[in-house]
Coordinates of C-alpha atoms and ligand atoms in Angstrom, one line a residue:
M1 CA -100.4 -120.8 -130.0
T2 CA -104.1 -121.5 -129.4
D3 CA -106.3 -118.5 -128.6
T4 CA -107.1 -119.4 -125.0
L5 CA -108.4 -117.0 -122.4
I6 CA -106.7 -117.8 -119.2
P7 CA -108.5 -116.7 -116.0
G8 CA -106.8 -114.7 -113.3
A9 CA -104.6 -116.1 -110.5
D10 CA -107.3 -116.2 -107.9
E11 CA -109.6 -118.2 -110.0
L12 CA -106.7 -120.5 -110.9
R13 CA -105.9 -121.0 -107.3
A14 CA -109.5 -122.0 -106.6
R15 CA -109.3 -124.4 -109.5
A16 CA -106.0 -125.8 -108.2
S17 CA -107.6 -126.6 -104.9
R18 CA -110.3 -128.7 -106.7
L19 CA -107.9 -130.6 -108.9
D20 CA -108.2 -134.4 -108.7
L21 CA -104.5 -135.3 -109.3
R22 CA -103.3 -138.7 -110.5
T23 CA -100.4 -139.6 -108.2
Q24 CA -99.9 -143.4 -108.6
A25 CA -97.8 -145.2 -111.1
F26 CA -99.5 -146.1 -114.3
I27 CA -98.7 -149.8 -115.2
G28 CA -100.5 -152.2 -117.5
G29 CA -103.4 -149.7 -118.0
R30 CA -104.1 -149.1 -114.3
F31 CA -103.0 -146.7 -111.6
V32 CA -101.2 -148.6 -108.9
D33 CA -99.2 -147.8 -105.7
A34 CA -95.5 -148.4 -105.7
A35 CA -94.6 -152.0 -104.7
S36 CA -92.9 -150.6 -101.6
G37 CA -95.9 -148.5 -100.8
R38 CA -93.6 -145.5 -100.6
R39 CA -94.6 -142.0 -101.7
F40 CA -92.6 -138.7 -102.1
A41 CA -93.7 -135.1 -101.9
T42 CA -93.8 -132.9 -105.0
E43 CA -93.6 -129.1 -104.3
N44 CA -94.8 -126.0 -106.0
P45 CA -91.5 -124.0 -106.8
A46 CA -93.4 -120.7 -106.6
T47 CA -94.3 -121.3 -102.9
G48 CA -91.8 -123.8 -101.8
Q49 CA -94.8 -125.8 -100.4
A50 CA -95.4 -129.5 -101.0
F51 CA -98.9 -130.0 -102.5
A52 CA -99.1 -133.7 -103.5
E53 CA -97.5 -137.0 -102.8
V54 CA -96.5 -139.3 -105.7
A55 CA -95.9 -143.0 -105.7
E56 CA -92.2 -143.6 -105.3
G57 CA -91.4 -146.3 -107.8
G58 CA -88.4 -148.6 -107.4
P59 CA -86.8 -151.5 -109.4
E60 CA -89.7 -153.8 -108.7
D61 CA -92.1 -151.3 -110.3
V62 CA -89.8 -151.0 -113.3
D63 CA -89.9 -154.8 -113.6
R64 CA -93.7 -154.8 -113.4
A65 CA -93.9 -152.1 -116.0
V66 CA -91.4 -153.8 -118.4
A67 CA -93.3 -157.1 -118.0
A68 CA -96.6 -155.3 -119.0
A69 CA -94.8 -153.5 -121.9
R70 CA -93.2 -156.8 -123.1
K71 CA -96.5 -158.6 -122.9
A72 CA -98.2 -155.9 -125.0
A73 CA -95.3 -155.9 -127.4
D74 CA -95.4 -159.7 -127.9
S75 CA -99.2 -159.8 -128.3
G76 CA -98.9 -157.6 -131.3
A77 CA -102.0 -155.7 -130.1
W78 CA -100.2 -152.4 -130.9
S79 CA -97.2 -153.3 -133.1
R80 CA -99.4 -155.3 -135.6
M81 CA -102.5 -153.1 -135.3
S82 CA -103.1 -151.6 -138.7
P83 CA -101.1 -148.3 -138.8
G84 CA -104.2 -146.4 -139.7
D85 CA -105.9 -147.6 -136.5
R86 CA -102.9 -146.8 -134.4
K87 CA -102.9 -143.4 -136.0
R88 CA -106.6 -142.8 -135.2
I89 CA -106.0 -143.7 -131.5
L90 CA -103.0 -141.4 -131.2
I91 CA -104.8 -138.5 -132.8
R92 CA -107.7 -139.0 -130.4
W93 CA -105.2 -138.9 -127.6
A94 CA -103.7 -135.6 -129.0
D95 CA -107.2 -134.2 -129.2
L96 CA -107.9 -135.1 -125.6
I97 CA -104.7 -133.4 -124.5
E98 CA -105.7 -130.3 -126.3
A99 CA -109.2 -130.4 -124.9
N100 CA -107.8 -130.7 -121.4
A101 CA -105.1 -128.1 -121.9
D102 CA -106.5 -125.8 -119.1
E103 CA -106.3 -128.6 -116.5
L104 CA -103.0 -130.0 -117.7
G105 CA -101.4 -126.6 -118.0
L106 CA -102.5 -125.7 -114.4
I107 CA -101.0 -129.0 -113.1
E108 CA -97.8 -128.3 -115.0
T109 CA -97.6 -124.7 -113.6
L110 CA -98.2 -125.9 -110.0
D111 CA -95.6 -128.7 -110.3
S112 CA -92.9 -126.9 -112.2
G113 CA -93.1 -123.1 -111.6
K114 CA -93.6 -122.5 -115.3
P115 CA -95.8 -119.5 -116.2
I116 CA -99.5 -120.4 -116.9
G117 CA -99.2 -118.1 -120.0
D118 CA -96.8 -120.7 -121.4
T119 CA -98.2 -124.0 -120.1
V120 CA -101.8 -123.6 -121.3
P121 CA -101.4 -121.9 -124.7
L122 CA -98.0 -123.4 -125.6
D123 CA -96.8 -126.5 -123.7
M124 CA -100.0 -128.5 -123.9
P125 CA -101.0 -127.6 -127.5
E126 CA -97.4 -128.4 -128.6
T127 CA -97.5 -131.7 -126.7
A128 CA -100.7 -132.5 -128.6
T129 CA -99.2 -131.3 -131.9
C130 CA -96.1 -133.5 -131.4
I131 CA -98.2 -136.7 -130.8
R132 CA -100.5 -135.8 -133.7
W133 CA -97.7 -135.1 -136.1
H134 CA -96.0 -138.5 -135.5
A135 CA -99.4 -140.2 -135.5
E136 CA -100.2 -138.8 -138.9
A137 CA -97.0 -140.3 -140.3
A138 CA -97.8 -143.8 -138.9
D139 CA -99.5 -145.0 -142.1
K140 CA -97.3 -143.1 -144.5
L141 CA -94.0 -144.8 -144.0
Y142 CA -93.0 -147.1 -146.8
G143 CA -90.4 -149.8 -146.9
Q144 CA -88.0 -150.4 -149.8
V145 CA -87.3 -153.0 -152.4
A146 CA -83.6 -153.4 -153.0
P147 CA -82.1 -153.6 -156.6
S148 CA -81.2 -157.3 -156.0
P149 CA -80.3 -159.6 -158.9
E150 CA -82.7 -161.5 -161.1
G151 CA -84.1 -164.5 -159.2
T152 CA -84.3 -162.7 -155.9
V153 CA -86.5 -160.2 -154.1
A154 CA -85.0 -158.2 -151.2
T155 CA -87.3 -156.0 -149.1
I156 CA -86.0 -153.6 -146.5
V157 CA -88.6 -152.9 -143.8
R158 CA -88.6 -151.0 -140.5
E159 CA -89.9 -152.8 -137.4
P160 CA -90.5 -151.4 -133.9
V161 CA -87.5 -152.1 -131.6
G162 CA -89.9 -153.5 -129.0
V163 CA -89.9 -152.1 -125.5
V164 CA -88.6 -148.5 -125.2
G165 CA -87.5 -146.9 -122.0
A166 CA -87.6 -143.1 -121.6
V167 CA -86.2 -140.9 -118.8
I168 CA -87.0 -137.2 -119.1
P169 CA -86.2 -133.9 -117.4
W170 CA -88.4 -131.3 -115.6
N171 CA -88.0 -128.2 -117.8
Y172 CA -90.8 -129.1 -120.3
P173 CA -92.3 -132.1 -118.6
A174 CA -95.2 -132.8 -121.0
Q175 CA -93.4 -131.8 -124.2
M176 CA -90.2 -133.8 -123.5
A177 CA -92.4 -136.8 -122.8
A178 CA -94.3 -136.2 -126.1
W179 CA -91.0 -135.9 -128.0
K180 CA -90.3 -139.6 -127.0
L181 CA -93.9 -141.0 -126.9
G182 CA -95.0 -139.6 -130.2
P183 CA -92.4 -141.3 -132.5
A184 CA -91.9 -144.4 -130.3
L185 CA -95.7 -145.2 -130.1
A186 CA -96.4 -144.2 -133.8
T187 CA -93.8 -146.7 -134.9
G188 CA -95.5 -149.5 -132.9
N189 CA -93.3 -149.8 -129.7
T190 CA -94.5 -150.1 -126.1
I191 CA -93.0 -147.8 -123.5
V192 CA -91.9 -147.5 -119.9
I193 CA -91.3 -143.8 -119.1
K194 CA -90.0 -142.0 -116.0
P195 CA -90.8 -138.4 -115.4
A196 CA -88.4 -136.1 -113.5
S197 CA -89.1 -136.4 -109.7
T198 CA -89.9 -132.7 -109.4
T199 CA -92.6 -132.9 -112.2
S200 CA -94.4 -136.3 -112.4
L201 CA -98.0 -135.0 -112.4
S202 CA -98.8 -133.9 -115.9
L203 CA -97.5 -137.1 -117.5
L204 CA -99.6 -139.3 -115.2
R205 CA -102.8 -137.4 -116.3
I206 CA -101.7 -137.5 -119.9
A207 CA -101.2 -141.3 -119.7
E208 CA -104.8 -141.6 -118.3
L209 CA -106.0 -139.7 -121.4
G210 CA -104.1 -142.1 -123.5
A211 CA -106.0 -145.0 -122.1
E212 CA -109.2 -143.1 -122.6
A213 CA -108.2 -142.6 -126.3
G214 CA -107.9 -146.4 -126.7
I215 CA -104.1 -147.1 -126.2
P216 CA -104.2 -150.8 -125.2
D217 CA -103.1 -151.7 -121.7
G218 CA -99.4 -152.1 -121.2
V219 CA -98.4 -150.1 -124.2
L220 CA -97.7 -146.9 -122.2
N221 CA -96.4 -147.3 -118.6
V222 CA -95.3 -144.4 -116.3
V223 CA -93.1 -145.1 -113.3
P224 CA -92.4 -142.0 -111.2
G225 CA -89.5 -142.1 -108.8
P226 CA -85.9 -141.1 -108.3
G227 CA -83.4 -141.2 -111.1
G228 CA -80.9 -143.2 -109.0
T229 CA -83.3 -146.1 -108.7
V230 CA -86.1 -146.0 -111.3
G231 CA -83.9 -144.3 -113.9
E232 CA -81.0 -146.6 -113.4
A233 CA -83.3 -149.7 -113.4
I234 CA -84.7 -148.6 -116.8
G235 CA -81.1 -148.0 -118.1
R236 CA -80.0 -151.5 -116.9
H237 CA -83.1 -153.5 -117.6
P238 CA -82.3 -156.6 -119.7
D239 CA -85.7 -156.6 -121.4
I240 CA -85.7 -152.9 -122.6
D241 CA -84.5 -152.7 -126.2
A242 CA -83.8 -149.0 -126.5
V243 CA -83.6 -146.1 -124.0
A244 CA -84.3 -142.5 -124.9
F245 CA -82.8 -140.0 -122.4
T246 CA -83.1 -136.2 -122.1
G247 CA -81.1 -134.6 -119.3
S248 CA -77.7 -133.7 -118.2
T249 CA -74.5 -134.8 -119.9
E250 CA -73.3 -136.4 -116.7
V251 CA -76.4 -138.7 -116.3
G252 CA -76.3 -139.3 -120.1
R253 CA -72.9 -140.8 -119.8
Q254 CA -74.3 -143.2 -117.1
F255 CA -76.8 -144.5 -119.6
L256 CA -73.9 -145.7 -121.9
H257 CA -72.5 -147.6 -118.9
F258 CA -75.9 -149.1 -118.1
S259 CA -76.3 -150.3 -121.6
A260 CA -72.7 -151.6 -121.9
E261 CA -73.1 -153.5 -118.6
S262 CA -76.6 -155.0 -119.4
N263 CA -78.0 -155.9 -122.8
L264 CA -76.4 -153.3 -125.2
K265 CA -79.7 -151.6 -125.6
R266 CA -79.7 -148.7 -128.0
V267 CA -79.1 -145.4 -126.3
L268 CA -80.4 -142.1 -127.5
L269 CA -79.0 -139.0 -125.7
E270 CA -80.3 -135.4 -125.8
L271 CA -78.1 -133.5 -123.4
G272 CA -77.0 -130.1 -122.3
G273 CA -75.8 -127.0 -124.2
K274 CA -74.0 -123.7 -124.0
S275 CA -75.4 -122.2 -127.1
P276 CA -74.0 -119.1 -128.7
Q277 CA -75.9 -116.1 -130.1
L278 CA -73.7 -114.2 -132.6
V279 CA -74.4 -110.6 -133.5
F280 CA -72.4 -109.2 -136.4
P281 CA -71.8 -105.4 -136.8
D282 CA -74.0 -104.8 -139.9
V283 CA -77.3 -105.4 -138.0
E284 CA -79.8 -102.5 -137.8
D285 CA -83.0 -103.7 -136.1
F286 CA -81.8 -103.7 -132.6
A287 CA -85.3 -104.0 -131.0
S288 CA -86.0 -107.2 -132.9
I289 CA -82.6 -108.7 -132.2
A290 CA -83.1 -107.9 -128.5
A291 CA -86.5 -109.6 -128.4
N292 CA -84.9 -112.7 -129.9
V293 CA -81.8 -112.6 -127.7
A294 CA -84.0 -112.3 -124.6
L295 CA -86.3 -115.1 -125.7
A296 CA -83.3 -117.3 -126.4
I297 CA -81.9 -117.0 -122.9
F298 CA -84.8 -116.0 -120.6
W299 CA -87.7 -118.1 -121.9
N300 CA -88.7 -120.8 -119.5
M301 CA -86.4 -119.1 -116.8
G302 CA -83.4 -120.1 -118.9
E303 CA -84.2 -123.7 -118.0
N304 CA -83.8 -124.7 -121.6
C305 CA -81.2 -127.1 -123.1
S306 CA -81.0 -124.9 -126.2
A307 CA -80.9 -121.6 -124.3
G308 CA -78.7 -119.0 -126.0
S309 CA -76.5 -118.5 -122.9
R310 CA -73.5 -116.8 -124.6
L311 CA -74.1 -113.5 -126.4
I312 CA -71.1 -113.2 -128.7
V313 CA -71.4 -109.7 -130.0
H314 CA -69.2 -107.4 -132.2
R315 CA -67.4 -104.7 -130.2
A316 CA -68.9 -101.9 -132.5
V317 CA -72.6 -102.8 -131.6
K318 CA -72.2 -104.3 -128.2
D319 CA -73.5 -101.3 -126.2
R320 CA -76.5 -100.8 -128.5
V321 CA -77.4 -104.5 -128.3
L322 CA -77.1 -104.6 -124.6
E323 CA -79.1 -101.4 -124.2
A324 CA -81.9 -102.9 -126.4
V325 CA -81.9 -106.1 -124.4
Q326 CA -82.2 -104.2 -121.2
A327 CA -85.1 -102.2 -122.6
E328 CA -86.7 -105.4 -123.8
L329 CA -86.5 -106.9 -120.3
A330 CA -89.1 -104.3 -119.1
A331 CA -91.7 -106.6 -120.8
W332 CA -90.4 -109.7 -118.9
A333 CA -92.5 -109.7 -115.7
V334 CA -91.1 -112.0 -113.1
G335 CA -93.4 -113.5 -110.5
D336 CA -96.5 -115.6 -109.7
P337 CA -96.6 -118.3 -112.4
L338 CA -100.4 -118.4 -112.0
D339 CA -100.6 -114.8 -113.1
P340 CA -101.2 -114.8 -116.9
A341 CA -99.1 -111.6 -117.2
T342 CA -96.0 -113.4 -115.8
K343 CA -93.2 -114.3 -118.3
I344 CA -90.7 -115.6 -115.8
G345 CA -91.9 -118.0 -113.1
A346 CA -89.9 -119.9 -110.5
L347 CA -86.8 -122.0 -110.9
I348 CA -87.5 -125.7 -110.3
S349 CA -86.1 -126.0 -106.8
R350 CA -84.2 -124.3 -104.0
G351 CA -81.1 -126.4 -104.8
H352 CA -81.2 -125.4 -108.5
M353 CA -81.7 -121.7 -107.6
E354 CA -78.7 -121.8 -105.3
R355 CA -76.6 -123.4 -108.1
V356 CA -77.6 -120.7 -110.5
L357 CA -76.8 -117.9 -108.0
R358 CA -73.4 -119.6 -107.2
Y359 CA -72.6 -119.3 -110.9
V360 CA -73.4 -115.6 -110.8
Q361 CA -70.9 -115.3 -107.9
V362 CA -68.3 -117.4 -109.9
G363 CA -68.8 -114.9 -112.7
R364 CA -68.1 -112.0 -110.4
E365 CA -65.0 -113.6 -109.1
E366 CA -63.8 -114.3 -112.6
G367 CA -64.1 -110.6 -113.4
A368 CA -67.5 -110.3 -115.1
R369 CA -69.8 -107.4 -114.3
V370 CA -73.4 -108.1 -113.3
V371 CA -75.4 -105.5 -115.3
A372 CA -78.9 -106.9 -114.6
G373 CA -80.4 -109.2 -112.0
G374 CA -78.1 -111.5 -110.1
E375 CA -80.0 -111.9 -106.8
Q376 CA -83.0 -113.9 -105.6
I377 CA -86.2 -111.8 -105.5
L378 CA -89.7 -112.3 -104.1
E379 CA -88.3 -114.3 -101.2
Q380 CA -91.4 -113.6 -99.1
T381 CA -93.4 -116.0 -101.4
G382 CA -91.3 -118.9 -100.4
G383 CA -90.6 -119.5 -104.1
Y384 CA -87.4 -119.6 -106.1
F385 CA -87.3 -116.5 -108.3
V386 CA -84.3 -115.1 -110.1
P387 CA -84.8 -112.2 -112.5
P388 CA -83.0 -112.0 -115.9
T389 CA -79.3 -111.7 -115.2
I390 CA -76.7 -110.4 -117.5
L391 CA -72.9 -110.8 -117.0
D392 CA -70.9 -108.4 -119.1
G393 CA -67.2 -108.6 -119.8
V394 CA -67.1 -112.4 -120.0
R395 CA -64.2 -114.2 -121.7
N396 CA -64.9 -117.5 -123.3
E397 CA -62.5 -119.4 -121.1
M398 CA -64.4 -118.4 -117.9
R399 CA -66.5 -121.0 -116.2
V400 CA -69.7 -119.0 -116.8
A401 CA -69.0 -119.3 -120.6
Q402 CA -68.1 -123.0 -120.5
E403 CA -70.5 -124.6 -118.1
E404 CA -74.2 -125.0 -118.5
I405 CA -76.0 -122.8 -115.8
F406 CA -79.5 -123.8 -116.9
G407 CA -81.0 -120.6 -115.5
P408 CA -81.7 -117.0 -116.6
V409 CA -78.0 -115.9 -116.9
L410 CA -76.6 -114.4 -120.1
S411 CA -72.8 -114.2 -120.5
V412 CA -71.7 -111.4 -122.9
I413 CA -68.5 -111.8 -124.9
E414 CA -67.1 -109.4 -127.4
F415 CA -65.4 -110.2 -130.8
E416 CA -63.8 -108.3 -133.6
T417 CA -63.5 -110.6 -136.7
E418 CA -65.8 -113.2 -138.1
A419 CA -63.2 -115.9 -137.6
E420 CA -62.8 -114.9 -134.0
A421 CA -66.6 -115.0 -133.5
L422 CA -66.8 -118.5 -135.0
A423 CA -63.8 -119.8 -133.0
I424 CA -65.4 -118.5 -129.7
A425 CA -68.8 -120.0 -130.7
N426 CA -67.4 -123.4 -131.3
D427 CA -65.0 -123.3 -128.3
T428 CA -67.4 -125.2 -126.0
P429 CA -67.8 -128.9 -125.2
Y430 CA -71.4 -128.6 -126.3
G431 CA -73.1 -128.2 -129.7
L432 CA -76.8 -128.1 -129.4
A433 CA -78.1 -124.9 -130.9
A434 CA -76.8 -121.5 -132.2
S435 CA -78.2 -118.3 -133.6
L436 CA -76.7 -115.6 -135.6
Y437 CA -77.7 -112.1 -136.7
T438 CA -76.4 -110.4 -139.9
Q439 CA -77.8 -108.8 -143.0
D440 CA -74.9 -110.2 -145.1
L441 CA -76.0 -113.5 -146.8
N442 CA -72.4 -114.5 -147.2
V443 CA -71.7 -114.2 -143.5
A444 CA -75.0 -116.0 -142.7
H445 CA -74.1 -119.0 -145.0
R446 CA -70.5 -119.2 -144.0
V447 CA -71.1 -119.1 -140.3
A448 CA -74.2 -121.3 -140.3
R449 CA -72.1 -123.9 -142.2
D450 CA -69.2 -123.7 -139.8
L451 CA -71.0 -123.7 -136.5
K452 CA -70.8 -127.1 -134.8
A453 CA -74.4 -127.2 -133.6
G454 CA -77.5 -129.3 -134.4
V455 CA -79.8 -126.4 -134.9
V456 CA -78.8 -123.0 -136.3
G457 CA -81.2 -120.0 -136.3
V458 CA -80.4 -117.2 -138.7
N459 CA -81.9 -113.8 -137.8
G460 CA -84.1 -115.3 -135.1
Y461 CA -83.9 -117.7 -132.3
S462 CA -85.5 -121.0 -133.3
E463 CA -85.5 -124.7 -132.6
G464 CA -87.5 -125.2 -135.8
D465 CA -90.9 -126.9 -135.6
M466 CA -92.2 -130.5 -135.7
T467 CA -91.0 -130.9 -139.2
T468 CA -87.3 -130.4 -138.3
P469 CA -85.0 -132.7 -136.3
F470 CA -83.6 -131.6 -132.9
G471 CA -80.3 -133.0 -131.6
G472 CA -76.8 -132.0 -130.8
Y473 CA -73.2 -132.3 -131.7
K474 CA -70.4 -133.2 -129.2
L475 CA -71.4 -133.4 -125.6
S476 CA -74.9 -132.4 -126.4
G477 CA -75.7 -136.0 -127.3
F478 CA -76.1 -138.5 -130.1
G479 CA -77.8 -141.7 -131.1
G480 CA -80.8 -140.1 -132.7
H481 CA -83.0 -137.0 -132.9
D482 CA -86.2 -135.8 -131.5
K483 CA -89.0 -134.4 -133.7
S484 CA -89.5 -134.8 -137.5
I485 CA -89.5 -138.0 -139.5
H486 CA -85.9 -138.6 -138.5
A487 CA -87.1 -139.3 -134.9
H488 CA -88.7 -142.6 -136.2
D489 CA -85.3 -144.1 -137.1
Q490 CA -84.1 -144.7 -133.5
Y491 CA -87.3 -146.5 -132.5
T492 CA -87.2 -148.9 -135.4
E493 CA -84.9 -151.8 -136.6
L494 CA -84.0 -152.1 -140.2
K495 CA -84.8 -155.6 -141.4
T496 CA -83.8 -157.2 -144.7
V497 CA -85.8 -160.1 -146.1
W498 CA -83.9 -161.7 -149.0
I499 CA -86.1 -164.1 -151.0
N500 CA -84.8 -166.5 -153.6
V501 CA -87.4 -167.0 -156.4
A502 CA -87.1 -170.3 -158.2
A503 CA -87.0 -170.2 -162.0
R504 CA -90.0 -171.4 -163.9
Ligands
NAP601 P1 -80.8 -134.8 -115.0 O1 -80.4 -134.6 -113.6 O2 -79.8 -135.5 -115.9 O3 -82.1 -135.6 -114.9 C1 -82.8 -136.0 -116.1 C2 -83.6 -137.3 -115.7 O4 -82.6 -138.3 -115.4 C3 -84.5 -137.1 -114.6 O5 -85.7 -137.9 -114.8 C4 -83.7 -137.7 -113.4 O6 -84.5 -138.2 -112.3 C5 -83.0 -138.8 -114.1 N1 -81.8 -139.2 -113.4 C6 -81.0 -138.5 -112.5 N2 -80.0 -139.3 -112.1 C7 -80.1 -140.5 -112.7 C8 -79.3 -141.7 -112.7 N3 -78.2 -141.8 -111.9 N4 -79.6 -142.7 -113.5 C9 -80.7 -142.6 -114.2 N5 -81.5 -141.5 -114.3 C10 -81.2 -140.5 -113.6 O7 -81.1 -133.4 -115.7 P2 -82.2 -132.4 -115.2 O8 -81.6 -131.6 -114.1 O9 -83.5 -133.0 -115.0 O10 -82.4 -131.5 -116.6 C11 -81.5 -130.6 -116.9 C12 -80.6 -131.1 -118.0 O11 -81.3 -131.6 -119.1 C13 -79.7 -130.0 -118.6 O12 -78.4 -130.4 -118.8 C14 -80.4 -129.7 -120.0 O13 -79.6 -129.2 -120.9 C15 -80.8 -131.1 -120.4 N6 -81.9 -131.0 -121.3 C16 -81.6 -131.4 -122.6 C17 -82.6 -131.4 -123.6 C18 -82.3 -131.8 -125.0 O14 -83.2 -132.1 -125.8 N7 -81.1 -131.8 -125.4 C19 -83.9 -130.9 -123.3 C20 -84.2 -130.6 -122.0 C21 -83.2 -130.6 -121.0 P3 -84.8 -137.3 -111.0 O15 -85.7 -136.2 -111.5 O16 -85.3 -138.2 -110.1 O17 -83.4 -136.7 -110.6
MG602 MG1 -93.0 -130.1 -108.4

């Protein structure tokens, strides 16, 4: 986290009124209107008010963007640029993002309802860090020489796949973009990326900063617009070589169809989750566990693919853990995302809030007890606010334990034995993340090994950092990973060059 002093909500509102927003598509290095001339409104989820209109891209705009990306790929202007030069441009871009974190964070907060205390000191610096991390690797990746027989030389090299498509969600708009852009651009690809319709604005400004940093025209193209048209056109485009998708499992499945029915483009899927948090009976530091448990489920309004939405807790400590979580929640102020003290802002849309509240009702009908939250608050603001909600007495077969709610709702499930805890934790169609709390090293190792999840946190909630890969098991996705050097694999082709060397 950078040490930024965030001004108060009134000053931020004044700044918001002066923002010069980028609202057109970014194609071939220029901002352009949609071919259809259409625009759509984007709203501020904290007020329910539309505050900008964005170019509504369509298949023609995807065609234009792919043509620009293909031209840039074929020219070699990026893919054959010396890796050191590519690195310098990307690092300059990361520096510009960081230098403009105040403006970008404000845009992100207005468009998404995320707290300014997250977007300015966390989201934007993390976006920059991601791009910088991958950039720094650009000139440190070596190929291989195979142990081929005398009279031959065989090299194994990685080449960019070419044109990458990316379709991303609204929960961390800038960061999710960076998780794709960082590794895909560092490895020499060109890109056509679609932001989520609710949150197009930060990425458009970030793309402009990329051009300012020296990314050549056509290397990075942003086409905002609806998933059903722009997203599908990217998924089906015959001239896109790989598509990276982060979003729901349902739409992820569609991308496999799109690929199968078009050019068999490579598909990378980062999907949903229903991640468990296991608390074993030997724990002692209840305050610290409660802080981590709350962070895991309530951070970013629970709109987090790796949210720890199931608290699987031993019967002997359940009451103490729940008491500590309730006490911890006193520090989780819900309200105006422009107030630096706010920890929980608005949910992304009215429709999503209603879906979250319906799940609370489903939980009640299934026999769960609502012991915190459960209702919309601050209705007079026009915004979509739901406080931290805890459902006690949940059994793992209930819908609120099986289905991804993607909101601030924690389902509490009891267990008695380690085997039972593990069975409950793994009894989900998802497998993205998990965390566990115990002082017993044997339990920690056994359970971490047996959990079917891509990221396991022991005695803390963690997705790791840029050095570690992120990706899921089962319905949480496959085809590659975000973050770390492993993220470079899916954006590169492995090529063998076998050379026969004539004898003297
Ligand atoms: P979503 O509805 O799947 O949307 C994700 C993206 O796909 C958006 O850009 C959306 O465009 C687009 N889209 C929607 N329908 C499409 C279609 N038929 N064809 C092509 N593209 C389409 O998911 P969401 O509601 O934005 O995000 C929540 C989900 O993302 C959750 O399941 C969450 O777990 C998952 N997620 C996963 C990760 C991870 O790394 N594993 C990270 C964050 C979120 P529109 O905005 O226009 O609908
Ligand atoms: Mg919006």
